[in-house]
Amino acid sequence: MAFDATGMSGQMRIAALSIAAFDIIRTIPSEYLFYKTTTRDKNALLAAVRYLGVAAMVANGALYFNGYSATSCRSVHLTPGIFHLLLSLVIQVVFFLRTLDIAKRCRTALSIMIFAMIISIPLEAISVGLNRQPIVFSTYLTNNGCQSHIPDGTFNTAPVFYLAHLVFDIFAITLSFYHLFRAGSKSDLLRRLLLNGVAFMCVDALVSLLTLLASIDIPGIVHIGSICSIVTGMLAAQHILFLANQPNLTFPSEFKHEIHALPQAVYKGSDANIFQSTGTLPRFATPSSKPSGGKHCAIETKGT
């Protein structure tokens, strides 16, 4: 595994942390609204995504840019990887639940996603600590930075982490795409993929693929670093949660109802306000032209 002595990894960290900080600050109102309008389990999931992500980014940046001795580096060099592992697990839970919602809690989808988690989680956990050695380094951006490094000549476990995460993403994307493809018209498939958060899963999968290639020393992208995977996964998961909490404002025309006042002579003994459709109402809700016994399909409203 190649070591960056040029400072390019530091520049990538600065860029990624800047993007993450901007998005976290920008979405504080959305976070507050989410906490006020959703259940405790969803609140806990969003808090875990955001603040495990913050912890992983802070640990990653602090070890890279702060000064460490060989002894102090040895005691903390696995900290960013541990936070990254915990964040990855929470991200997978978000993708797991989103996929099940898209699949309408289909048993087959549930079994496949559980299988994907059984495969990915142990591999990610093993890769965080296996064959890792602390290294103290200096570049023009930092003096005595600390990193967890895999020595040459040993099995490179870094690609295992990103491969396991990528495999899970592929399972989630494939199942989501399949169910959305079958659920509606093909003309608005792209729109439904965006509204259901599948596009965010694809972005996370793409960055996992790039980080996987970087971890096996592919020229040109070798210095991407884990920080890009951390930031992308955190932002993707939190925006999927925000999307899932948004009310559907694009109802078909037949379900757009307005309240109109009708003369009392039309429906004797009823309230003057009824729901009247701007399009074609479902059959069960269509007012009868010949009401019998004063019964009708009007929906009474109280206090407009």
PDB file of C-alpha atoms in Angstrom:
ATOM      1  CA  MET A   1       0.000   0.000   0.000  1.00  0.00           C
ATOM      2  CA  ALA A   2       1.581   3.247  -1.168  1.00  0.00           C
ATOM      3  CA  PHE A   3       2.257   5.992   1.350  1.00  0.00           C
ATOM      4  CA  ASP A   4       1.625   9.617   0.476  1.00  0.00           C
ATOM      5  CA  ALA A   5       4.703  11.748   1.129  1.00  0.00           C
ATOM      6  CA  THR A   6       3.568  14.634  -1.093  1.00  0.00           C
ATOM      7  CA  GLY A   7       0.664  15.976   0.971  1.00  0.00           C
ATOM      8  CA  MET A   8      -1.971  15.156  -1.669  1.00  0.00           C
ATOM      9  CA  SER A   9      -3.974  13.172   0.903  1.00  0.00           C
ATOM     10  CA  GLY A  10      -3.952  16.265   3.118  1.00  0.00           C
ATOM     11  CA  GLN A  11      -5.394  18.372   0.317  1.00  0.00           C
ATOM     12  CA  MET A  12      -8.136  15.789  -0.258  1.00  0.00           C
ATOM     13  CA  ARG A  13      -8.939  15.886   3.450  1.00  0.00           C
ATOM     14  CA  ILE A  14      -9.221  19.667   3.450  1.00  0.00           C
ATOM     15  CA  ALA A  15     -11.558  19.600   0.427  1.00  0.00           C
ATOM     16  CA  ALA A  16     -13.740  16.791   1.790  1.00  0.00           C
ATOM     17  CA  LEU A  17     -13.992  18.315   5.270  1.00  0.00           C
ATOM     18  CA  SER A  18     -14.951  21.689   3.787  1.00  0.00           C
ATOM     19  CA  ILE A  19     -17.766  20.151   1.735  1.00  0.00           C
ATOM     20  CA  ALA A  20     -19.022  18.170   4.729  1.00  0.00           C
ATOM     21  CA  ALA A  21     -18.931  21.180   7.067  1.00  0.00           C
ATOM     22  CA  PHE A  22     -20.883  23.285   4.560  1.00  0.00           C
ATOM     23  CA  ASP A  23     -23.578  20.630   4.124  1.00  0.00           C
ATOM     24  CA  ILE A  24     -23.899  19.936   7.854  1.00  0.00           C
ATOM     25  CA  ILE A  25     -24.411  23.638   8.601  1.00  0.00           C
ATOM     26  CA  ARG A  26     -26.784  24.044   5.649  1.00  0.00           C
ATOM     27  CA  THR A  27     -29.010  21.171   6.793  1.00  0.00           C
ATOM     28  CA  ILE A  28     -29.339  22.190  10.461  1.00  0.00           C
ATOM     29  CA  PRO A  29     -32.925  23.495   9.855  1.00  0.00           C
ATOM     30  CA  SER A  30     -33.818  20.213   8.116  1.00  0.00           C
ATOM     31  CA  GLU A  31     -32.313  18.278  11.007  1.00  0.00           C
ATOM     32  CA  TYR A  32     -34.348  20.266  13.554  1.00  0.00           C
ATOM     33  CA  LEU A  33     -37.568  19.716  11.574  1.00  0.00           C
ATOM     34  CA  PHE A  34     -36.765  16.025  11.245  1.00  0.00           C
ATOM     35  CA  TYR A  35     -36.366  15.657  15.012  1.00  0.00           C
ATOM     36  CA  LYS A  36     -39.662  17.470  15.620  1.00  0.00           C
ATOM     37  CA  THR A  37     -41.749  15.440  13.163  1.00  0.00           C
ATOM     38  CA  THR A  38     -40.475  11.864  13.263  1.00  0.00           C
ATOM     39  CA  THR A  39     -40.271   8.990  15.713  1.00  0.00           C
ATOM     40  CA  ARG A  40     -37.461   8.376  18.178  1.00  0.00           C
ATOM     41  CA  ASP A  41     -35.928   5.507  16.234  1.00  0.00           C
ATOM     42  CA  LYS A  42     -35.601   7.646  13.105  1.00  0.00           C
ATOM     43  CA  ASN A  43     -34.214  10.512  15.179  1.00  0.00           C
ATOM     44  CA  ALA A  44     -31.601   8.179  16.634  1.00  0.00           C
ATOM     45  CA  LEU A  45     -30.685   6.972  13.144  1.00  0.00           C
ATOM     46  CA  LEU A  46     -30.177  10.496  11.814  1.00  0.00           C
ATOM     47  CA  ALA A  47     -28.171  11.516  14.892  1.00  0.00           C
ATOM     48  CA  ALA A  48     -25.969   8.440  14.502  1.00  0.00           C
ATOM     49  CA  VAL A  49     -25.337   9.190  10.821  1.00  0.00           C
ATOM     50  CA  ARG A  50     -24.488  12.835  11.343  1.00  0.00           C
ATOM     51  CA  TYR A  51     -22.460  12.659  14.522  1.00  0.00           C
ATOM     52  CA  LEU A  52     -20.640   9.396  13.889  1.00  0.00           C
ATOM     53  CA  GLY A  53     -19.722  10.999  10.570  1.00  0.00           C
ATOM     54  CA  VAL A  54     -18.474  14.112  12.351  1.00  0.00           C
ATOM     55  CA  ALA A  55     -16.490  11.964  14.801  1.00  0.00           C
ATOM     56  CA  ALA A  56     -14.940   9.945  11.961  1.00  0.00           C
ATOM     57  CA  MET A  57     -13.960  13.114  10.075  1.00  0.00           C
ATOM     58  CA  VAL A  58     -12.521  14.810  13.161  1.00  0.00           C
ATOM     59  CA  ALA A  59     -10.503  11.708  14.072  1.00  0.00           C
ATOM     60  CA  ASN A  60      -9.253  11.342  10.510  1.00  0.00           C
ATOM     61  CA  GLY A  61      -8.224  14.987  10.241  1.00  0.00           C
ATOM     62  CA  ALA A  62      -6.830  15.269  13.777  1.00  0.00           C
ATOM     63  CA  LEU A  63      -4.458  12.333  13.355  1.00  0.00           C
ATOM     64  CA  TYR A  64      -3.282  13.557   9.975  1.00  0.00           C
ATOM     65  CA  PHE A  65      -2.645  17.201  10.886  1.00  0.00           C
ATOM     66  CA  ASN A  66      -1.615  17.066  14.571  1.00  0.00           C
ATOM     67  CA  GLY A  67       1.826  16.212  15.926  1.00  0.00           C
ATOM     68  CA  TYR A  68       2.313  12.746  17.452  1.00  0.00           C
ATOM     69  CA  SER A  69       5.175  10.754  18.847  1.00  0.00           C
ATOM     70  CA  ALA A  70       5.624   7.113  17.920  1.00  0.00           C
ATOM     71  CA  THR A  71       4.186   6.050  21.281  1.00  0.00           C
ATOM     72  CA  SER A  72       1.109   8.270  21.145  1.00  0.00           C
ATOM     73  CA  CYS A  73       0.473   7.328  17.515  1.00  0.00           C
ATOM     74  CA  ARG A  74       0.489   3.627  18.418  1.00  0.00           C
ATOM     75  CA  SER A  75      -2.301   4.161  20.946  1.00  0.00           C
ATOM     76  CA  VAL A  76      -4.677   6.098  18.630  1.00  0.00           C
ATOM     77  CA  HIS A  77      -3.896   5.070  15.054  1.00  0.00           C
ATOM     78  CA  LEU A  78      -6.941   2.760  14.785  1.00  0.00           C
ATOM     79  CA  THR A  79      -9.414   5.404  16.026  1.00  0.00           C
ATOM     80  CA  PRO A  80     -10.404   6.791  12.582  1.00  0.00           C
ATOM     81  CA  GLY A  81     -10.910   3.270  11.245  1.00  0.00           C
ATOM     82  CA  ILE A  82     -13.155   2.314  14.174  1.00  0.00           C
ATOM     83  CA  PHE A  83     -15.344   5.387  13.702  1.00  0.00           C
ATOM     84  CA  HIS A  84     -15.433   4.731   9.962  1.00  0.00           C
ATOM     85  CA  LEU A  85     -16.584   1.159  10.647  1.00  0.00           C
ATOM     86  CA  LEU A  86     -19.385   2.324  12.965  1.00  0.00           C
ATOM     87  CA  LEU A  87     -20.478   4.952  10.448  1.00  0.00           C
ATOM     88  CA  SER A  88     -20.461   2.367   7.659  1.00  0.00           C
ATOM     89  CA  LEU A  89     -22.741   0.088   9.692  1.00  0.00           C
ATOM     90  CA  VAL A  90     -25.231   2.910  10.300  1.00  0.00           C
ATOM     91  CA  ILE A  91     -25.162   3.847   6.599  1.00  0.00           C
ATOM     92  CA  GLN A  92     -25.934   0.249   5.713  1.00  0.00           C
ATOM     93  CA  VAL A  93     -28.881   0.268   8.130  1.00  0.00           C
ATOM     94  CA  VAL A  94     -30.248   3.383   6.362  1.00  0.00           C
ATOM     95  CA  PHE A  95     -29.824   1.759   2.932  1.00  0.00           C
ATOM     96  CA  PHE A  96     -31.326  -1.472   4.292  1.00  0.00           C
ATOM     97  CA  LEU A  97     -34.476   0.274   5.548  1.00  0.00           C
ATOM     98  CA  ARG A  98     -34.823   2.432   2.433  1.00  0.00           C
ATOM     99  CA  THR A  99     -34.579  -0.625   0.192  1.00  0.00           C
ATOM    100  CA  LEU A 100     -37.211  -2.470   2.216  1.00  0.00           C
ATOM    101  CA  ASP A 101     -39.540   0.538   1.994  1.00  0.00           C
ATOM    102  CA  ILE A 102     -39.127   0.661  -1.775  1.00  0.00           C
ATOM    103  CA  ALA A 103     -39.727  -3.099  -1.989  1.00  0.00           C
ATOM    104  CA  LYS A 104     -42.888  -2.793   0.180  1.00  0.00           C
ATOM    105  CA  ARG A 105     -41.354  -5.008   2.886  1.00  0.00           C
ATOM    106  CA  CYS A 106     -41.088  -7.912   0.451  1.00  0.00           C
ATOM    107  CA  ARG A 107     -39.797 -11.065   2.172  1.00  0.00           C
ATOM    108  CA  THR A 108     -37.425 -11.846  -0.677  1.00  0.00           C
ATOM    109  CA  ALA A 109     -35.887  -8.371  -0.467  1.00  0.00           C
ATOM    110  CA  LEU A 110     -35.597  -8.711   3.308  1.00  0.00           C
ATOM    111  CA  SER A 111     -33.779 -12.047   2.974  1.00  0.00           C
ATOM    112  CA  ILE A 112     -31.390 -10.705   0.324  1.00  0.00           C
ATOM    113  CA  MET A 113     -30.518  -7.589   2.331  1.00  0.00           C
ATOM    114  CA  ILE A 114     -29.936  -9.617   5.506  1.00  0.00           C
ATOM    115  CA  PHE A 115     -27.637 -11.891   3.503  1.00  0.00           C
ATOM    116  CA  ALA A 116     -25.751  -8.829   2.195  1.00  0.00           C
ATOM    117  CA  MET A 117     -25.262  -7.509   5.735  1.00  0.00           C
ATOM    118  CA  ILE A 118     -24.061 -10.924   6.968  1.00  0.00           C
ATOM    119  CA  ILE A 119     -21.413 -10.881   4.237  1.00  0.00           C
ATOM    120  CA  SER A 120     -20.279  -7.270   4.544  1.00  0.00           C
ATOM    121  CA  ILE A 121     -20.186  -6.543   8.281  1.00  0.00           C
ATOM    122  CA  PRO A 122     -17.621  -9.200   9.342  1.00  0.00           C
ATOM    123  CA  LEU A 123     -15.336  -8.335   6.421  1.00  0.00           C
ATOM    124  CA  GLU A 124     -15.425  -4.639   7.281  1.00  0.00           C
ATOM    125  CA  ALA A 125     -14.756  -5.325  10.966  1.00  0.00           C
ATOM    126  CA  ILE A 126     -11.784  -7.603  10.250  1.00  0.00           C
ATOM    127  CA  SER A 127     -10.204  -5.222   7.752  1.00  0.00           C
ATOM    128  CA  VAL A 128     -10.116  -2.294  10.206  1.00  0.00           C
ATOM    129  CA  GLY A 129      -7.486  -3.798  12.489  1.00  0.00           C
ATOM    130  CA  LEU A 130      -5.759  -6.578  10.545  1.00  0.00           C
ATOM    131  CA  ASN A 131      -2.123  -5.910   9.511  1.00  0.00           C
ATOM    132  CA  ARG A 132      -2.319  -2.257  10.568  1.00  0.00           C
ATOM    133  CA  GLN A 133       0.788  -0.512  11.867  1.00  0.00           C
ATOM    134  CA  PRO A 134       1.165   3.081  13.145  1.00  0.00           C
ATOM    135  CA  ILE A 135       3.367   5.404  11.153  1.00  0.00           C
ATOM    136  CA  VAL A 136       4.513   8.954  11.968  1.00  0.00           C
ATOM    137  CA  PHE A 137       5.160  11.147   8.935  1.00  0.00           C
ATOM    138  CA  SER A 138       5.722  14.742   7.863  1.00  0.00           C
ATOM    139  CA  THR A 139       4.720  16.680   4.743  1.00  0.00           C
ATOM    140  CA  TYR A 140       4.551  20.368   3.914  1.00  0.00           C
ATOM    141  CA  LEU A 141       1.034  20.347   5.441  1.00  0.00           C
ATOM    142  CA  THR A 142       1.822  18.610   8.710  1.00  0.00           C
ATOM    143  CA  ASN A 143       4.603  17.684  11.094  1.00  0.00           C
ATOM    144  CA  ASN A 144       4.551  14.326  12.841  1.00  0.00           C
ATOM    145  CA  GLY A 145       1.155  13.258  11.565  1.00  0.00           C
ATOM    146  CA  CYS A 146      -0.145   9.809  12.505  1.00  0.00           C
ATOM    147  CA  GLN A 147      -1.677   7.222  10.187  1.00  0.00           C
ATOM    148  CA  SER A 148      -2.622   3.574  10.224  1.00  0.00           C
ATOM    149  CA  HIS A 149      -0.427   2.013   7.534  1.00  0.00           C
ATOM    150  CA  ILE A 150      -0.286  -1.468   6.015  1.00  0.00           C
ATOM    151  CA  PRO A 151       3.392  -2.420   5.513  1.00  0.00           C
ATOM    152  CA  ASP A 152       4.605  -3.696   2.159  1.00  0.00           C
ATOM    153  CA  GLY A 153       4.825  -7.458   1.995  1.00  0.00           C
ATOM    154  CA  THR A 154       1.730  -8.053   4.135  1.00  0.00           C
ATOM    155  CA  PHE A 155      -1.825  -8.749   3.033  1.00  0.00           C
ATOM    156  CA  ASN A 156      -3.495  -5.456   2.121  1.00  0.00           C
ATOM    157  CA  THR A 157      -6.782  -5.438   4.056  1.00  0.00           C
ATOM    158  CA  ALA A 158      -7.864  -1.931   3.022  1.00  0.00           C
ATOM    159  CA  PRO A 159      -9.559  -3.057  -0.232  1.00  0.00           C
ATOM    160  CA  VAL A 160     -11.579  -5.632   1.722  1.00  0.00           C
ATOM    161  CA  PHE A 161     -13.401  -2.889   3.636  1.00  0.00           C
ATOM    162  CA  TYR A 162     -14.397  -0.936   0.534  1.00  0.00           C
ATOM    163  CA  LEU A 163     -15.232  -4.063  -1.449  1.00  0.00           C
ATOM    164  CA  ALA A 164     -17.597  -5.277   1.290  1.00  0.00           C
ATOM    165  CA  HIS A 165     -19.280  -1.860   1.472  1.00  0.00           C
ATOM    166  CA  LEU A 166     -19.541  -1.724  -2.333  1.00  0.00           C
ATOM    167  CA  VAL A 167     -21.132  -5.188  -2.504  1.00  0.00           C
ATOM    168  CA  PHE A 168     -23.780  -4.130   0.014  1.00  0.00           C
ATOM    169  CA  ASP A 169     -24.471  -0.955  -1.998  1.00  0.00           C
ATOM    170  CA  ILE A 170     -24.893  -3.010  -5.178  1.00  0.00           C
ATOM    171  CA  PHE A 171     -27.447  -5.275  -3.500  1.00  0.00           C
ATOM    172  CA  ALA A 172     -29.423  -2.248  -2.249  1.00  0.00           C
ATOM    173  CA  ILE A 173     -29.279  -0.423  -5.600  1.00  0.00           C
ATOM    174  CA  THR A 174     -30.237  -3.493  -7.634  1.00  0.00           C
ATOM    175  CA  LEU A 175     -33.243  -4.366  -5.486  1.00  0.00           C
ATOM    176  CA  SER A 176     -34.426  -0.743  -5.344  1.00  0.00           C
ATOM    177  CA  PHE A 177     -34.078  -0.317  -9.101  1.00  0.00           C
ATOM    178  CA  TYR A 178     -35.916  -3.595  -9.773  1.00  0.00           C
ATOM    179  CA  HIS A 179     -38.911  -2.695  -7.616  1.00  0.00           C
ATOM    180  CA  LEU A 180     -39.124   0.893  -8.877  1.00  0.00           C
ATOM    181  CA  PHE A 181     -38.841  -0.342 -12.466  1.00  0.00           C
ATOM    182  CA  ARG A 182     -41.798  -2.675 -11.945  1.00  0.00           C
ATOM    183  CA  ALA A 183     -43.870  -0.256  -9.879  1.00  0.00           C
ATOM    184  CA  GLY A 184     -44.604   2.471 -12.411  1.00  0.00           C
ATOM    185  CA  SER A 185     -44.170   3.810 -15.901  1.00  0.00           C
ATOM    186  CA  LYS A 186     -40.721   3.734 -17.420  1.00  0.00           C
ATOM    187  CA  SER A 187     -40.934   7.385 -18.517  1.00  0.00           C
ATOM    188  CA  ASP A 188     -40.566   8.752 -14.985  1.00  0.00           C
ATOM    189  CA  LEU A 189     -38.187   6.053 -13.688  1.00  0.00           C
ATOM    190  CA  LEU A 190     -35.307   8.516 -13.290  1.00  0.00           C
ATOM    191  CA  ARG A 191     -37.505  10.865 -11.278  1.00  0.00           C
ATOM    192  CA  ARG A 192     -38.584   8.044  -8.966  1.00  0.00           C
ATOM    193  CA  LEU A 193     -34.979   6.934  -8.507  1.00  0.00           C
ATOM    194  CA  LEU A 194     -34.090  10.469  -7.429  1.00  0.00           C
ATOM    195  CA  LEU A 195     -37.090  10.930  -5.129  1.00  0.00           C
ATOM    196  CA  ASN A 196     -36.503   7.597  -3.404  1.00  0.00           C
ATOM    197  CA  GLY A 197     -32.832   8.242  -2.685  1.00  0.00           C
ATOM    198  CA  VAL A 198     -31.421   5.577  -5.017  1.00  0.00           C
ATOM    199  CA  ALA A 199     -29.240   8.211  -6.673  1.00  0.00           C
ATOM    200  CA  PHE A 200     -27.524   8.819  -3.317  1.00  0.00           C
ATOM    201  CA  MET A 201     -26.857   5.090  -3.007  1.00  0.00           C
ATOM    202  CA  CYS A 202     -25.270   5.168  -6.477  1.00  0.00           C
ATOM    203  CA  VAL A 203     -22.996   8.065  -5.498  1.00  0.00           C
ATOM    204  CA  ASP A 204     -21.912   6.200  -2.366  1.00  0.00           C
ATOM    205  CA  ALA A 205     -21.218   3.086  -4.441  1.00  0.00           C
ATOM    206  CA  LEU A 206     -19.184   5.090  -6.980  1.00  0.00           C
ATOM    207  CA  VAL A 207     -16.997   6.649  -4.276  1.00  0.00           C
ATOM    208  CA  SER A 208     -16.552   3.231  -2.632  1.00  0.00           C
ATOM    209  CA  LEU A 209     -15.387   1.884  -5.994  1.00  0.00           C
ATOM    210  CA  LEU A 210     -12.910   4.745  -6.455  1.00  0.00           C
ATOM    211  CA  THR A 211     -11.580   4.317  -2.914  1.00  0.00           C
ATOM    212  CA  LEU A 212     -11.269   0.578  -3.512  1.00  0.00           C
ATOM    213  CA  LEU A 213      -9.189   1.232  -6.630  1.00  0.00           C
ATOM    214  CA  ALA A 214      -7.104   3.803  -4.734  1.00  0.00           C
ATOM    215  CA  SER A 215      -6.409   1.293  -1.959  1.00  0.00           C
ATOM    216  CA  ILE A 216      -4.791  -1.074  -4.467  1.00  0.00           C
ATOM    217  CA  ASP A 217      -2.525   1.717  -5.758  1.00  0.00           C
ATOM    218  CA  ILE A 218      -4.212   2.524  -9.077  1.00  0.00           C
ATOM    219  CA  PRO A 219      -2.235   5.463 -10.559  1.00  0.00           C
ATOM    220  CA  GLY A 220      -3.997   8.826 -10.564  1.00  0.00           C
ATOM    221  CA  ILE A 221      -6.384   8.149  -7.690  1.00  0.00           C
ATOM    222  CA  VAL A 222      -4.051   6.540  -5.178  1.00  0.00           C
ATOM    223  CA  HIS A 223      -4.303   9.450  -2.727  1.00  0.00           C
ATOM    224  CA  ILE A 224      -8.099   9.742  -2.519  1.00  0.00           C
ATOM    225  CA  GLY A 225      -8.074   8.430   1.033  1.00  0.00           C
ATOM    226  CA  SER A 226     -10.804   7.132   3.313  1.00  0.00           C
ATOM    227  CA  ILE A 227     -12.036  10.650   4.101  1.00  0.00           C
ATOM    228  CA  CYS A 228     -13.899  10.795   0.766  1.00  0.00           C
ATOM    229  CA  SER A 229     -15.745   7.579   1.578  1.00  0.00           C
ATOM    230  CA  ILE A 230     -16.609   8.890   5.054  1.00  0.00           C
ATOM    231  CA  VAL A 231     -17.992  12.205   3.799  1.00  0.00           C
ATOM    232  CA  THR A 232     -19.910  10.744   0.858  1.00  0.00           C
ATOM    233  CA  GLY A 233     -21.500   7.970   2.905  1.00  0.00           C
ATOM    234  CA  MET A 234     -22.569  10.341   5.677  1.00  0.00           C
ATOM    235  CA  LEU A 235     -24.088  12.895   3.304  1.00  0.00           C
ATOM    236  CA  ALA A 236     -25.837  10.217   1.223  1.00  0.00           C
ATOM    237  CA  ALA A 237     -27.414   8.542   4.257  1.00  0.00           C
ATOM    238  CA  GLN A 238     -28.617  11.758   5.887  1.00  0.00           C
ATOM    239  CA  HIS A 239     -30.174  13.048   2.660  1.00  0.00           C
ATOM    240  CA  ILE A 240     -31.960   9.713   2.141  1.00  0.00           C
ATOM    241  CA  LEU A 241     -33.475  10.159   5.607  1.00  0.00           C
ATOM    242  CA  PHE A 242     -34.481  13.733   4.771  1.00  0.00           C
ATOM    243  CA  LEU A 243     -36.089  12.572   1.506  1.00  0.00           C
ATOM    244  CA  ALA A 244     -38.016   9.817   3.262  1.00  0.00           C
ATOM    245  CA  ASN A 245     -39.473  12.424   5.640  1.00  0.00           C
ATOM    246  CA  GLN A 246     -40.664  14.781   2.909  1.00  0.00           C
ATOM    247  CA  PRO A 247     -44.407  14.900   2.187  1.00  0.00           C
ATOM    248  CA  ASN A 248     -45.374  13.838  -1.316  1.00  0.00           C
ATOM    249  CA  LEU A 249     -46.340  17.079  -3.015  1.00  0.00           C
ATOM    250  CA  THR A 250     -46.829  15.659  -6.523  1.00  0.00           C
ATOM    251  CA  PHE A 251     -50.169  13.870  -6.283  1.00  0.00           C
ATOM    252  CA  PRO A 252     -51.937  12.845  -9.492  1.00  0.00           C
ATOM    253  CA  SER A 253     -54.681  15.227 -10.557  1.00  0.00           C
ATOM    254  CA  GLU A 254     -57.481  12.835  -9.556  1.00  0.00           C
ATOM    255  CA  PHE A 255     -56.398  13.107  -5.912  1.00  0.00           C
ATOM    256  CA  LYS A 256     -56.248  16.899  -5.748  1.00  0.00           C
ATOM    257  CA  HIS A 257     -59.313  18.006  -3.791  1.00  0.00           C
ATOM    258  CA  GLU A 258     -60.632  21.436  -3.061  1.00  0.00           C
ATOM    259  CA  ILE A 259     -63.435  22.563  -0.740  1.00  0.00           C
ATOM    260  CA  HIS A 260     -66.356  24.251  -2.470  1.00  0.00           C
ATOM    261  CA  ALA A 261     -69.519  25.707  -0.897  1.00  0.00           C
ATOM    262  CA  LEU A 262     -72.711  24.301  -2.445  1.00  0.00           C
ATOM    263  CA  PRO A 263     -76.284  25.520  -1.954  1.00  0.00           C
ATOM    264  CA  GLN A 264     -78.075  23.799   0.907  1.00  0.00           C
ATOM    265  CA  ALA A 265     -80.842  22.810  -1.538  1.00  0.00           C
ATOM    266  CA  VAL A 266     -78.450  20.381  -3.257  1.00  0.00           C
ATOM    267  CA  TYR A 267     -77.758  18.327  -0.152  1.00  0.00           C
ATOM    268  CA  LYS A 268     -80.539  18.951   2.328  1.00  0.00           C
ATOM    269  CA  GLY A 269     -79.584  18.639   5.937  1.00  0.00           C
ATOM    270  CA  SER A 270     -75.872  18.531   5.180  1.00  0.00           C
ATOM    271  CA  ASP A 271     -72.969  20.875   5.658  1.00  0.00           C
ATOM    272  CA  ALA A 272     -72.445  23.377   2.862  1.00  0.00           C
ATOM    273  CA  ASN A 273     -68.775  22.448   2.490  1.00  0.00           C
ATOM    274  CA  ILE A 274     -67.860  19.208   0.756  1.00  0.00           C
ATOM    275  CA  PHE A 275     -64.741  17.871  -0.923  1.00  0.00           C
ATOM    276  CA  GLN A 276     -65.069  18.253  -4.678  1.00  0.00           C
ATOM    277  CA  SER A 277     -62.425  16.857  -7.013  1.00  0.00           C
ATOM    278  CA  THR A 278     -60.679  18.914  -9.648  1.00  0.00           C
ATOM    279  CA  GLY A 279     -60.295  15.724 -11.680  1.00  0.00           C
ATOM    280  CA  THR A 280     -62.017  12.383 -11.731  1.00  0.00           C
ATOM    281  CA  LEU A 281     -62.903  11.109  -8.307  1.00  0.00           C
ATOM    282  CA  PRO A 282     -62.628   7.430  -7.428  1.00  0.00           C
ATOM    283  CA  ARG A 283     -65.946   5.713  -7.956  1.00  0.00           C
ATOM    284  CA  PHE A 284     -66.673   5.236  -4.267  1.00  0.00           C
ATOM    285  CA  ALA A 285     -66.301   8.987  -3.634  1.00  0.00           C
ATOM    286  CA  THR A 286     -68.432  10.296  -6.523  1.00  0.00           C
ATOM    287  CA  PRO A 287     -71.586  12.098  -5.283  1.00  0.00           C
ATOM    288  CA  SER A 288     -74.782  10.477  -6.528  1.00  0.00           C
ATOM    289  CA  SER A 289     -76.924  12.578  -8.845  1.00  0.00           C
ATOM    290  CA  LYS A 290     -80.032  11.152  -7.231  1.00  0.00           C
ATOM    291  CA  PRO A 291     -79.533  11.105  -3.489  1.00  0.00           C
ATOM    292  CA  SER A 292     -82.006   8.956  -1.593  1.00  0.00           C
ATOM    293  CA  GLY A 293     -83.061   9.562   1.969  1.00  0.00           C
ATOM    294  CA  GLY A 294     -80.668  12.460   2.374  1.00  0.00           C
ATOM    295  CA  LYS A 295     -77.574  10.164   2.195  1.00  0.00           C
ATOM    296  CA  HIS A 296     -74.671  11.224   0.023  1.00  0.00           C
ATOM    297  CA  CYS A 297     -70.882  10.836  -0.325  1.00  0.00           C
ATOM    298  CA  ALA A 298     -69.957  14.301   0.910  1.00  0.00           C
ATOM    299  CA  ILE A 299     -67.181  14.535   3.476  1.00  0.00           C
ATOM    300  CA  GLU A 300     -68.074  16.945   6.213  1.00  0.00           C
ATOM    301  CA  THR A 301     -65.495  19.455   7.298  1.00  0.00           C
ATOM    302  CA  LYS A 302     -65.284  21.293  10.582  1.00  0.00           C
ATOM    303  CA  GLY A 303     -63.513  24.555  10.881  1.00  0.00           C
ATOM    304  CA  THR A 304     -61.682  25.572   7.738  1.00  0.00           C
TER     305      THR A 304
END
